[in-house]
Amino acid sequence: MVRKTLKKKTFLKIQWKRIFETNHFIFLIPEELLFQKADAIRCEKHFLNVCKAFGFPTHWKNKIKIYLAPNRDFIKKVFDRETYGFILNRSAIVSIYAFHPHEITHLIFEHCLGKSHPVFEEGVAVLYGWRKGNQILWRGRSLMFWMKKLQKENKIVSLNVLFDNFSSIDSLISYPLSGVFVQCFIDDFGTRSFKKIYAAVNRRDSYKTIKKKFKVITGKDFDQFENKFWRKFQ
């Protein structure tokens, strides 16, 4: 989930205590919380893996601050947000998890490439987010589980609807579908082309506009790619 307005005065009044620091991260807490150094190691590993996969630099001017919230109620009270975590700015995350790969991926992309259309933002964050072994997860279930479930319940939406109405679609539909879309794009065109299209589109771009930019960047017809995309789930 990407950054939105926060209650700055409330946030600044909190006495955040720095409890641990690594090469790329600083961990802060508002009170005594259980913190495991293993989570910091996982953050470092994830940061380096994502940067390596997409050719991003690993030497940043500022370390990433992770403000560790005790629970979702705390985030709701301080930031007026119903969420597990979000990007505070391009070098800080608020989360109930010390290791939150979904939000770390968001931050890396926003820091290196800026903002994009939410299908690409959330899609890559899902794809490089939570995992169990090599299996990509969303809400504790594999992407294939979600695709089959949505098909069985007849809740799948077209890519046209996904791109043009992302914010109004249930996240249990939009997030896994975006993750699968980004996975298919990278499988076909690679991470370099993904970086190009991520940077080329913006959140206001329509499905029609994105199709044109897709053609310019990949040299391929979007309709053919979309047909191939859906055939994977037939």
mmCIF file of C-alpha atoms in Angstrom:
data_model
loop_
_atom_site.group_PDB
_atom_site.id
_atom_site.type_symbol
_atom_site.label_atom_id
_atom_site.label_comp_id
_atom_site.label_asym_id
_atom_site.label_seq_id
_atom_site.Cartn_x
_atom_site.Cartn_y
_atom_site.Cartn_z
ATOM 1 C CA MET A 1 0.000 0.000 0.000
ATOM 2 C CA VAL A 2 1.530 3.300 -1.044
ATOM 3 C CA ARG A 3 1.851 6.528 0.905
ATOM 4 C CA LYS A 4 -1.056 8.822 1.793
ATOM 5 C CA THR A 5 -1.592 11.780 4.128
ATOM 6 C CA LEU A 6 -0.673 11.184 7.773
ATOM 7 C CA LYS A 7 -1.232 12.966 11.052
ATOM 8 C CA LYS A 8 2.198 14.616 11.221
ATOM 9 C CA LYS A 9 1.764 16.212 14.630
ATOM 10 C CA THR A 10 0.753 12.928 16.246
ATOM 11 C CA PHE A 11 3.600 11.080 14.555
ATOM 12 C CA LEU A 12 6.226 13.629 15.609
ATOM 13 C CA LYS A 13 5.094 13.522 19.241
ATOM 14 C CA ILE A 14 5.906 9.827 19.510
ATOM 15 C CA GLN A 15 9.264 9.033 21.062
ATOM 16 C CA TRP A 16 10.608 6.590 18.509
ATOM 17 C CA LYS A 17 13.499 4.561 19.886
ATOM 18 C CA ARG A 18 16.215 3.302 17.550
ATOM 19 C CA ILE A 19 16.768 -0.343 18.463
ATOM 20 C CA PHE A 20 18.820 -1.817 15.633
ATOM 21 C CA GLU A 21 20.701 -0.824 12.496
ATOM 22 C CA THR A 22 22.077 -2.691 9.473
ATOM 23 C CA ASN A 23 23.829 -1.632 6.272
ATOM 24 C CA HIS A 24 20.589 -0.383 4.699
ATOM 25 C CA PHE A 25 17.987 -0.236 7.494
ATOM 26 C CA ILE A 26 17.264 1.505 10.783
ATOM 27 C CA PHE A 27 14.578 -0.022 13.010
ATOM 28 C CA LEU A 28 12.590 2.172 15.404
ATOM 29 C CA ILE A 29 9.876 1.379 17.957
ATOM 30 C CA PRO A 30 7.511 3.560 20.033
ATOM 31 C CA GLU A 31 7.615 1.241 23.057
ATOM 32 C CA GLU A 32 9.177 -1.999 24.200
ATOM 33 C CA LEU A 33 8.454 -4.542 21.500
ATOM 34 C CA LEU A 34 9.817 -7.962 20.734
ATOM 35 C CA PHE A 35 12.393 -7.561 17.978
ATOM 36 C CA GLN A 36 14.335 -10.356 16.346
ATOM 37 C CA LYS A 37 17.615 -9.593 14.600
ATOM 38 C CA ALA A 38 16.768 -12.359 12.144
ATOM 39 C CA ASP A 39 14.093 -10.020 10.697
ATOM 40 C CA ALA A 40 16.734 -7.362 10.069
ATOM 41 C CA ILE A 41 18.839 -9.920 8.215
ATOM 42 C CA ARG A 42 15.815 -10.870 6.122
ATOM 43 C CA CYS A 43 15.259 -7.186 5.279
ATOM 44 C CA GLU A 44 18.857 -6.864 4.111
ATOM 45 C CA LYS A 45 18.648 -10.013 2.026
ATOM 46 C CA HIS A 46 15.372 -8.940 0.429
ATOM 47 C CA PHE A 47 16.689 -5.450 -0.351
ATOM 48 C CA LEU A 48 19.799 -6.840 -2.049
ATOM 49 C CA ASN A 49 17.842 -9.507 -3.950
ATOM 50 C CA VAL A 50 15.318 -7.034 -5.402
ATOM 51 C CA CYS A 51 18.010 -4.499 -6.297
ATOM 52 C CA LYS A 52 20.050 -7.227 -7.986
ATOM 53 C CA ALA A 53 17.049 -8.597 -9.892
ATOM 54 C CA PHE A 54 16.238 -5.178 -11.372
ATOM 55 C CA GLY A 55 19.709 -3.649 -11.559
ATOM 56 C CA PHE A 56 19.018 -0.973 -8.949
ATOM 57 C CA PRO A 57 21.872 0.668 -7.009
ATOM 58 C CA THR A 58 22.393 -0.525 -3.434
ATOM 59 C CA HIS A 59 24.339 2.484 -2.172
ATOM 60 C CA TRP A 60 21.683 4.972 -1.092
ATOM 61 C CA LYS A 61 22.270 8.341 0.507
ATOM 62 C CA ASN A 62 19.977 7.516 3.440
ATOM 63 C CA LYS A 63 19.188 4.265 5.192
ATOM 64 C CA ILE A 64 15.614 2.991 5.125
ATOM 65 C CA LYS A 65 13.801 3.630 8.402
ATOM 66 C CA ILE A 66 11.275 1.047 9.505
ATOM 67 C CA TYR A 67 8.888 2.393 12.143
ATOM 68 C CA LEU A 68 7.623 -0.736 13.835
ATOM 69 C CA ALA A 69 4.044 -0.335 15.068
ATOM 70 C CA PRO A 70 2.776 -2.611 17.861
ATOM 71 C CA ASN A 71 -0.498 -3.382 16.052
ATOM 72 C CA ARG A 72 -2.989 -2.151 13.445
ATOM 73 C CA ASP A 73 -4.887 -0.137 16.046
ATOM 74 C CA PHE A 74 -1.746 1.934 16.602
ATOM 75 C CA ILE A 75 -1.496 2.676 12.877
ATOM 76 C CA LYS A 76 -5.179 3.569 12.799
ATOM 77 C CA LYS A 77 -4.837 5.937 15.763
ATOM 78 C CA VAL A 78 -1.672 7.684 14.595
ATOM 79 C CA PHE A 79 -2.095 7.660 10.823
ATOM 80 C CA ASP A 80 -5.843 7.094 10.395
ATOM 81 C CA ARG A 81 -5.089 4.126 8.147
ATOM 82 C CA GLU A 82 -6.600 0.628 8.091
ATOM 83 C CA THR A 83 -3.511 -1.285 7.036
ATOM 84 C CA TYR A 84 -0.649 -3.556 8.048
ATOM 85 C CA GLY A 85 1.962 -1.190 6.643
ATOM 86 C CA PHE A 86 2.642 1.584 4.142
ATOM 87 C CA ILE A 87 5.373 3.811 2.723
ATOM 88 C CA LEU A 88 5.839 6.957 4.785
ATOM 89 C CA ASN A 89 8.243 8.492 2.272
ATOM 90 C CA ARG A 90 10.951 7.304 -0.115
ATOM 91 C CA SER A 91 13.186 6.248 2.754
ATOM 92 C CA ALA A 92 10.743 5.145 5.458
ATOM 93 C CA ILE A 93 8.100 2.499 6.123
ATOM 94 C CA VAL A 94 5.517 2.119 8.875
ATOM 95 C CA SER A 95 4.542 -1.489 9.535
ATOM 96 C CA ILE A 96 3.448 -3.973 12.170
ATOM 97 C CA TYR A 97 6.095 -6.301 10.705
ATOM 98 C CA ALA A 98 9.834 -5.796 11.164
ATOM 99 C CA PHE A 99 10.233 -7.696 7.905
ATOM 100 C CA HIS A 100 7.629 -6.530 5.411
ATOM 101 C CA PRO A 101 8.839 -7.515 1.914
ATOM 102 C CA HIS A 102 5.765 -6.141 0.135
ATOM 103 C CA GLU A 103 6.380 -2.618 1.461
ATOM 104 C CA ILE A 104 10.158 -2.833 1.063
ATOM 105 C CA THR A 105 9.627 -3.667 -2.606
ATOM 106 C CA HIS A 106 7.275 -0.685 -2.932
ATOM 107 C CA LEU A 107 9.868 1.602 -1.385
ATOM 108 C CA ILE A 108 12.711 0.355 -3.598
ATOM 109 C CA PHE A 109 10.700 0.980 -6.761
ATOM 110 C CA GLU A 110 9.404 4.359 -5.660
ATOM 111 C CA HIS A 111 12.898 5.420 -4.580
ATOM 112 C CA CYS A 112 14.506 4.300 -7.851
ATOM 113 C CA LEU A 113 11.771 4.881 -10.445
ATOM 114 C CA GLY A 114 9.085 6.999 -8.798
ATOM 115 C CA LYS A 115 5.381 6.242 -8.988
ATOM 116 C CA SER A 116 3.538 4.213 -11.601
ATOM 117 C CA HIS A 117 0.089 2.805 -12.296
ATOM 118 C CA PRO A 118 -1.158 0.783 -9.271
ATOM 119 C CA VAL A 119 -1.323 -2.427 -11.336
ATOM 120 C CA PHE A 120 2.441 -2.231 -11.801
ATOM 121 C CA GLU A 121 3.116 -0.912 -8.281
ATOM 122 C CA GLU A 122 1.075 -3.541 -6.473
ATOM 123 C CA GLY A 123 1.853 -6.253 -8.984
ATOM 124 C CA VAL A 124 5.612 -6.116 -8.479
ATOM 125 C CA ALA A 125 5.174 -5.728 -4.707
ATOM 126 C CA VAL A 126 3.058 -8.887 -4.638
ATOM 127 C CA LEU A 127 5.474 -10.722 -6.932
ATOM 128 C CA TYR A 128 8.507 -9.845 -4.795
ATOM 129 C CA GLY A 129 6.628 -9.762 -1.497
ATOM 130 C CA TRP A 130 5.661 -12.597 0.816
ATOM 131 C CA ARG A 131 6.946 -16.059 -0.048
ATOM 132 C CA LYS A 132 7.073 -19.575 1.280
ATOM 133 C CA GLY A 133 10.104 -21.159 -0.296
ATOM 134 C CA ASN A 134 9.798 -20.328 -3.997
ATOM 135 C CA GLN A 135 6.023 -19.925 -3.797
ATOM 136 C CA ILE A 136 4.669 -16.381 -4.133
ATOM 137 C CA LEU A 137 1.975 -15.601 -1.570
ATOM 138 C CA TRP A 138 -0.801 -13.090 -1.109
ATOM 139 C CA ARG A 139 -2.641 -13.178 2.216
ATOM 140 C CA GLY A 140 -0.957 -16.501 2.971
ATOM 141 C CA ARG A 141 -2.113 -18.226 -0.218
ATOM 142 C CA SER A 142 -0.409 -18.779 -3.573
ATOM 143 C CA LEU A 143 -1.299 -16.643 -6.565
ATOM 144 C CA MET A 144 -2.563 -19.722 -8.381
ATOM 145 C CA PHE A 145 -4.894 -20.428 -5.442
ATOM 146 C CA TRP A 146 -6.361 -16.941 -5.797
ATOM 147 C CA MET A 147 -6.724 -17.190 -9.566
ATOM 148 C CA LYS A 148 -8.547 -20.519 -9.312
ATOM 149 C CA LYS A 149 -10.717 -19.229 -6.460
ATOM 150 C CA LEU A 150 -11.676 -16.085 -8.372
ATOM 151 C CA GLN A 151 -12.489 -18.090 -11.478
ATOM 152 C CA LYS A 152 -14.583 -20.582 -9.513
ATOM 153 C CA GLU A 153 -16.516 -17.740 -7.852
ATOM 154 C CA ASN A 154 -16.777 -15.860 -11.155
ATOM 155 C CA LYS A 155 -15.023 -12.809 -9.678
ATOM 156 C CA ILE A 156 -12.251 -12.419 -12.243
ATOM 157 C CA VAL A 157 -12.211 -8.982 -13.857
ATOM 158 C CA SER A 158 -10.835 -8.124 -17.291
ATOM 159 C CA LEU A 159 -7.519 -6.295 -17.627
ATOM 160 C CA ASN A 160 -9.493 -3.365 -18.995
ATOM 161 C CA VAL A 161 -11.454 -3.143 -15.742
ATOM 162 C CA LEU A 162 -8.346 -3.776 -13.636
ATOM 163 C CA PHE A 163 -6.411 -0.884 -15.176
ATOM 164 C CA ASP A 164 -9.295 1.581 -15.353
ATOM 165 C CA ASN A 165 -10.934 0.838 -11.987
ATOM 166 C CA PHE A 166 -8.147 -0.489 -9.764
ATOM 167 C CA SER A 167 -9.016 1.504 -6.632
ATOM 168 C CA SER A 168 -12.654 0.358 -6.655
ATOM 169 C CA ILE A 169 -11.862 -3.362 -6.930
ATOM 170 C CA ASP A 170 -11.566 -5.592 -3.857
ATOM 171 C CA SER A 171 -7.864 -6.071 -3.031
ATOM 172 C CA LEU A 172 -8.439 -9.834 -2.853
ATOM 173 C CA ILE A 173 -9.053 -9.567 -6.592
ATOM 174 C CA SER A 174 -6.865 -6.670 -7.756
ATOM 175 C CA TYR A 175 -3.650 -7.567 -5.905
ATOM 176 C CA PRO A 176 -3.207 -11.221 -6.920
ATOM 177 C CA LEU A 177 -4.372 -10.468 -10.476
ATOM 178 C CA SER A 178 -1.821 -7.638 -10.703
ATOM 179 C CA GLY A 179 0.864 -9.944 -9.339
ATOM 180 C CA VAL A 180 0.146 -12.568 -11.981
ATOM 181 C CA PHE A 181 0.052 -9.902 -14.706
ATOM 182 C CA VAL A 182 3.473 -8.545 -13.712
ATOM 183 C CA GLN A 183 4.864 -12.074 -13.443
ATOM 184 C CA CYS A 184 3.722 -12.842 -16.991
ATOM 185 C CA PHE A 185 5.114 -9.546 -18.278
ATOM 186 C CA ILE A 186 8.543 -10.201 -16.752
ATOM 187 C CA ASP A 187 8.527 -13.812 -17.957
ATOM 188 C CA ASP A 188 7.925 -12.632 -21.533
ATOM 189 C CA PHE A 189 9.908 -9.376 -21.680
ATOM 190 C CA GLY A 190 12.327 -9.360 -18.753
ATOM 191 C CA THR A 191 13.036 -6.986 -15.870
ATOM 192 C CA ARG A 192 14.599 -4.301 -18.079
ATOM 193 C CA SER A 193 11.396 -3.855 -20.078
ATOM 194 C CA PHE A 194 9.366 -3.958 -16.873
ATOM 195 C CA LYS A 195 11.394 -1.071 -15.468
ATOM 196 C CA LYS A 196 10.746 0.870 -18.661
ATOM 197 C CA ILE A 197 6.984 0.396 -18.624
ATOM 198 C CA TYR A 198 6.815 0.978 -14.849
ATOM 199 C CA ALA A 199 8.528 4.342 -15.335
ATOM 200 C CA ALA A 200 6.578 5.220 -18.487
ATOM 201 C CA VAL A 201 3.045 4.894 -17.105
ATOM 202 C CA ASN A 202 1.324 6.817 -14.327
ATOM 203 C CA ARG A 203 -1.662 6.112 -12.115
ATOM 204 C CA ARG A 204 -4.010 8.174 -14.290
ATOM 205 C CA ASP A 205 -3.176 6.319 -17.491
ATOM 206 C CA SER A 206 -6.126 4.490 -18.998
ATOM 207 C CA TYR A 207 -6.109 0.940 -20.288
ATOM 208 C CA LYS A 208 -6.050 2.352 -23.823
ATOM 209 C CA THR A 209 -3.019 4.538 -23.086
ATOM 210 C CA ILE A 210 -1.147 1.700 -21.389
ATOM 211 C CA LYS A 211 -1.727 -0.533 -24.411
ATOM 212 C CA LYS A 212 -0.032 2.070 -26.617
ATOM 213 C CA LYS A 213 2.941 2.414 -24.246
ATOM 214 C CA PHE A 214 3.175 -1.380 -24.039
ATOM 215 C CA LYS A 215 3.538 -1.500 -27.855
ATOM 216 C CA VAL A 216 6.265 1.171 -27.862
ATOM 217 C CA ILE A 217 8.293 -0.522 -25.126
ATOM 218 C CA THR A 218 7.913 -4.197 -26.058
ATOM 219 C CA GLY A 219 7.295 -3.956 -29.796
ATOM 220 C CA LYS A 220 4.433 -6.401 -29.291
ATOM 221 C CA ASP A 221 0.669 -6.097 -29.527
ATOM 222 C CA PHE A 222 -1.007 -5.909 -26.123
ATOM 223 C CA ASP A 223 -4.102 -7.825 -27.254
ATOM 224 C CA GLN A 224 -1.955 -10.813 -28.211
ATOM 225 C CA PHE A 225 -0.182 -10.684 -24.857
ATOM 226 C CA GLU A 226 -3.527 -10.453 -23.065
ATOM 227 C CA ASN A 227 -4.905 -13.463 -24.937
ATOM 228 C CA LYS A 228 -1.796 -15.437 -24.014
ATOM 229 C CA PHE A 229 -2.178 -14.270 -20.405
ATOM 230 C CA TRP A 230 -5.728 -15.599 -20.081
ATOM 231 C CA ARG A 231 -4.934 -18.881 -21.833
ATOM 232 C CA LYS A 232 -2.657 -19.768 -18.914
ATOM 233 C CA PHE A 233 -5.718 -20.083 -16.684
ATOM 234 C CA GLN A 234 -8.025 -21.988 -18.983
#
